[in-house]
Amino acid sequence: MTTTQDDDQRGHHGEAPRPLRIVLADDEQMVRSALRAILGAEGDMEVVGEAATGAEAVPLIRELRPDIVLMDVRMPEIDGIRATEQVLAGMDRPPRIIVVTTFENDAYVYDALRAGASGFLLKRSGAEDLVQAVRLVARSDSLLFPAAVRQLAARHAAQRAADDAVRTLRARLSERERAVLRLMTAGMTNAEIADRLGVGPATVKTHVAGVLAKLGVRDRTQAVIAAYECGFVRPG
């Protein structure tokens, strides 16, 4: 049986789950210190490394193999977008990456999500929002800030593919998978989708996995972006 990241976090044989291992990548020392203080105070989280540039972050992440990376979207040498691409391309089981930004509608944020980041977080977010964001992305059963992700996709997915791209997407997915994808783009959790469709959560999890595999994406954030960019889901 293949061991998943979630299995690793739960531990084995009834053991208490190990803490989420987190790497911080930000060129501001004060920001890293604040993040470390907040996350380090949580019993289920452990900051295992820090980097001041994207160039430092990539080899550090490959060495430490954390569960979560908080990645500043704008850093010297290599920015958060390129660093995200390099991490995801160079690891067999890459971490989930949350890009940290000052402006939520920044095109850099959208590019980072397209590159494979699982969500984004504003630097002005409070401690509670930060902790909840890390736990939510680690669980991976819903979108982080779904309304903001939809707004980003609606704004930046301007270059729509031709109608045949929508037909191709529809052909890849079963009718139930298409329904699940639409509910995913609405920001619903697996439990909410199960309730809406009248099926069990395990069935929804199977359908979500099928959607991700057929779209060739690693998580639901990229699935939502793909749905918008091909015109399967349209703004408004």
XYZ file of C-alpha atoms in Angstrom:
236
model
C 0.000 0.000 0.000
C 1.317 3.424 -0.916
C 1.891 5.730 2.043
C 0.433 9.201 1.560
C 1.430 12.510 3.083
C -1.773 12.414 5.132
C -0.879 8.913 6.395
C 2.517 10.179 7.511
C 0.917 13.039 9.440
C -1.451 10.700 11.293
C 1.309 8.395 12.446
C 1.097 4.604 12.610
C -0.606 2.038 14.831
C -2.612 4.613 16.758
C 0.342 6.841 17.534
C -0.258 10.557 17.945
C 0.166 12.386 14.616
C 3.534 13.982 14.144
C 3.661 17.772 13.828
C 3.371 19.370 10.418
C 6.900 20.190 9.292
C 7.100 23.706 7.834
C 9.748 25.683 5.941
C 9.593 29.493 5.780
C 10.927 31.312 2.706
C 10.886 35.111 2.939
C 13.547 37.754 2.407
C 12.448 39.709 5.492
C 13.899 38.415 8.751
C 11.132 40.060 10.790
C 8.465 38.281 8.761
C 10.163 34.918 9.203
C 10.549 35.525 12.944
C 6.880 36.413 13.309
C 5.771 33.355 11.334
C 8.075 31.095 13.341
C 6.734 32.460 16.645
C 3.100 31.954 15.626
C 3.465 28.506 14.098
C 5.962 27.268 16.670
C 3.435 27.932 19.425
C 1.092 25.322 17.920
C 1.512 21.801 19.219
C 0.837 20.248 15.805
C 3.350 22.386 13.874
C 7.127 22.603 13.727
C 9.205 25.116 11.738
C 12.168 23.055 10.523
C 13.952 25.571 8.300
C 14.145 29.107 6.925
C 15.409 30.648 3.697
C 15.892 34.284 2.705
C 15.808 33.791 -1.075
C 14.243 31.445 -3.578
C 17.718 30.193 -4.453
C 18.220 29.168 -0.815
C 14.718 27.787 -0.459
C 14.774 25.205 -3.253
C 17.705 23.054 -2.024
C 16.608 23.489 1.598
C 13.120 22.193 0.826
C 14.534 19.264 -1.126
C 16.789 18.409 1.815
C 14.267 18.803 4.635
C 11.184 17.498 2.782
C 8.630 19.501 4.805
C 4.870 19.073 4.622
C 4.159 22.771 4.075
C 6.163 25.701 2.698
C 5.236 29.336 3.265
C 6.797 30.995 0.215
C 7.085 34.749 -0.268
C 5.958 35.420 -3.819
C 8.566 38.163 -4.368
C 12.134 37.346 -3.346
C 15.581 38.157 -4.722
C 17.557 35.792 -6.983
C 14.654 33.434 -7.617
C 11.108 34.600 -6.923
C 8.424 32.484 -5.313
C 6.935 31.489 -8.664
C 10.145 29.999 -10.052
C 11.008 28.470 -6.688
C 7.589 26.789 -6.585
C 8.087 25.389 -10.086
C 11.532 24.058 -9.229
C 10.408 22.435 -5.980
C 7.417 20.721 -7.571
C 9.449 19.554 -10.565
C 12.334 18.198 -8.520
C 10.622 16.124 -5.821
C 8.648 12.898 -6.024
C 6.505 13.879 -3.022
C 6.676 17.662 -2.904
C 5.243 19.722 -0.060
C 2.136 21.834 -0.323
C 3.120 25.428 -0.937
C 1.292 28.506 0.329
C 2.513 31.700 -1.300
C 2.619 34.731 0.965
C 1.846 38.085 -0.577
C 0.993 41.708 0.148
C -1.684 42.064 -2.544
C -4.279 39.345 -3.089
C -5.051 40.373 -6.686
C -1.412 40.439 -7.725
C -0.749 38.705 -11.049
C 2.268 37.147 -9.322
C -0.101 35.277 -7.018
C -2.057 33.868 -9.933
C 1.158 32.805 -11.642
C 2.268 31.079 -8.436
C -1.028 29.201 -8.215
C -0.676 28.174 -11.850
C 2.851 27.003 -11.064
C 1.439 24.613 -8.462
C 1.016 26.492 -5.193
C -1.932 25.187 -3.184
C -3.095 28.594 -1.969
C -2.040 32.045 -0.890
C -1.991 34.051 2.313
C -1.856 37.800 2.848
C 1.021 39.127 4.937
C -1.449 41.154 6.965
C -3.371 38.029 7.991
C -3.802 37.475 11.702
C -2.262 34.617 13.651
C -5.495 32.616 13.731
C -5.950 32.897 9.944
C -2.348 31.808 9.405
C -2.704 28.705 11.559
C -6.046 27.764 10.003
C -4.627 28.216 6.502
C -1.753 25.840 7.189
C -4.083 23.186 8.602
C -6.565 23.567 5.746
C -3.928 23.202 3.047
C -2.448 20.207 4.858
C -5.871 18.493 4.857
C -6.339 19.341 1.160
C -10.097 18.668 1.176
C -11.145 22.218 0.289
C -9.865 25.434 -1.239
C -8.050 28.048 0.808
C -9.988 31.338 0.435
C -12.163 30.019 -2.440
C -13.787 33.369 -3.260
C -10.379 35.006 -3.705
C -9.133 32.129 -5.877
C -12.215 32.437 -8.082
C -11.697 36.193 -8.386
C -8.070 35.682 -9.379
C -9.021 33.081 -11.972
C -11.811 35.252 -13.373
C -9.472 38.226 -13.662
C -6.355 36.568 -15.024
C -7.667 33.636 -17.055
C -8.459 36.085 -19.821
C -7.028 33.993 -22.647
C -9.803 31.486 -23.043
C -9.180 28.379 -25.065
C -11.403 27.576 -28.026
C -14.668 25.702 -27.549
C -12.965 22.441 -28.483
C -10.925 22.704 -25.256
C -14.184 22.656 -23.273
C -15.373 19.665 -25.268
C -12.066 17.922 -24.595
C -12.403 18.566 -20.865
C -15.978 17.305 -20.856
C -14.901 14.167 -22.708
C -12.202 13.438 -20.130
C -14.555 13.646 -17.159
C -17.574 11.537 -16.350
C -20.885 13.285 -15.724
C -20.440 12.919 -11.973
C -16.838 14.171 -12.144
C -18.011 17.260 -14.038
C -20.574 17.915 -11.307
C -17.892 17.492 -8.637
C -15.545 19.894 -10.465
C -18.252 22.570 -10.602
C -18.833 22.240 -6.863
C -15.084 22.307 -6.232
C -14.855 25.623 -8.090
C -17.637 26.924 -5.838
C -15.315 26.280 -2.887
C -17.208 23.363 -1.368
C -15.431 20.892 0.889
C -15.647 17.159 0.251
C -18.250 16.886 3.015
C -20.359 19.656 1.464
C -20.112 18.075 -1.982
C -21.170 14.731 -0.532
C -24.194 16.356 1.088
C -25.141 18.175 -2.131
C -24.866 15.060 -4.302
C -26.317 12.637 -1.762
C -23.287 10.346 -1.698
C -20.695 9.378 0.889
C -17.516 11.390 1.547
C -15.377 8.461 0.395
C -17.167 8.514 -2.967
C -16.512 12.225 -3.325
C -12.845 11.710 -2.470
C -12.650 9.124 -5.260
C -14.291 11.495 -7.743
C -11.982 14.358 -6.748
C -8.964 12.104 -7.260
C -10.327 11.172 -10.686
C -10.781 14.828 -11.636
C -7.236 15.703 -10.595
C -5.748 12.740 -12.456
C -7.656 13.395 -15.680
C -6.817 17.096 -15.647
C -3.163 16.335 -14.867
C -3.078 18.615 -11.806
C -1.884 17.965 -8.258
C -4.635 19.604 -6.195
C -8.009 21.287 -6.324
C -6.575 24.794 -6.681
C -5.022 23.881 -10.032
C -8.238 22.079 -10.995
C -10.211 25.284 -10.448
C -7.734 27.299 -12.503
C -7.899 24.735 -15.317
C -11.702 24.880 -15.245
C -11.654 28.657 -15.657
C -8.876 28.797 -18.232
C -10.541 26.361 -20.609
C -13.931 28.035 -20.176
C -15.578 25.058 -18.449
C -16.520 27.505 -15.701
C -17.058 31.142 -16.615
C -16.941 34.243 -14.404
C -20.174 35.628 -13.060
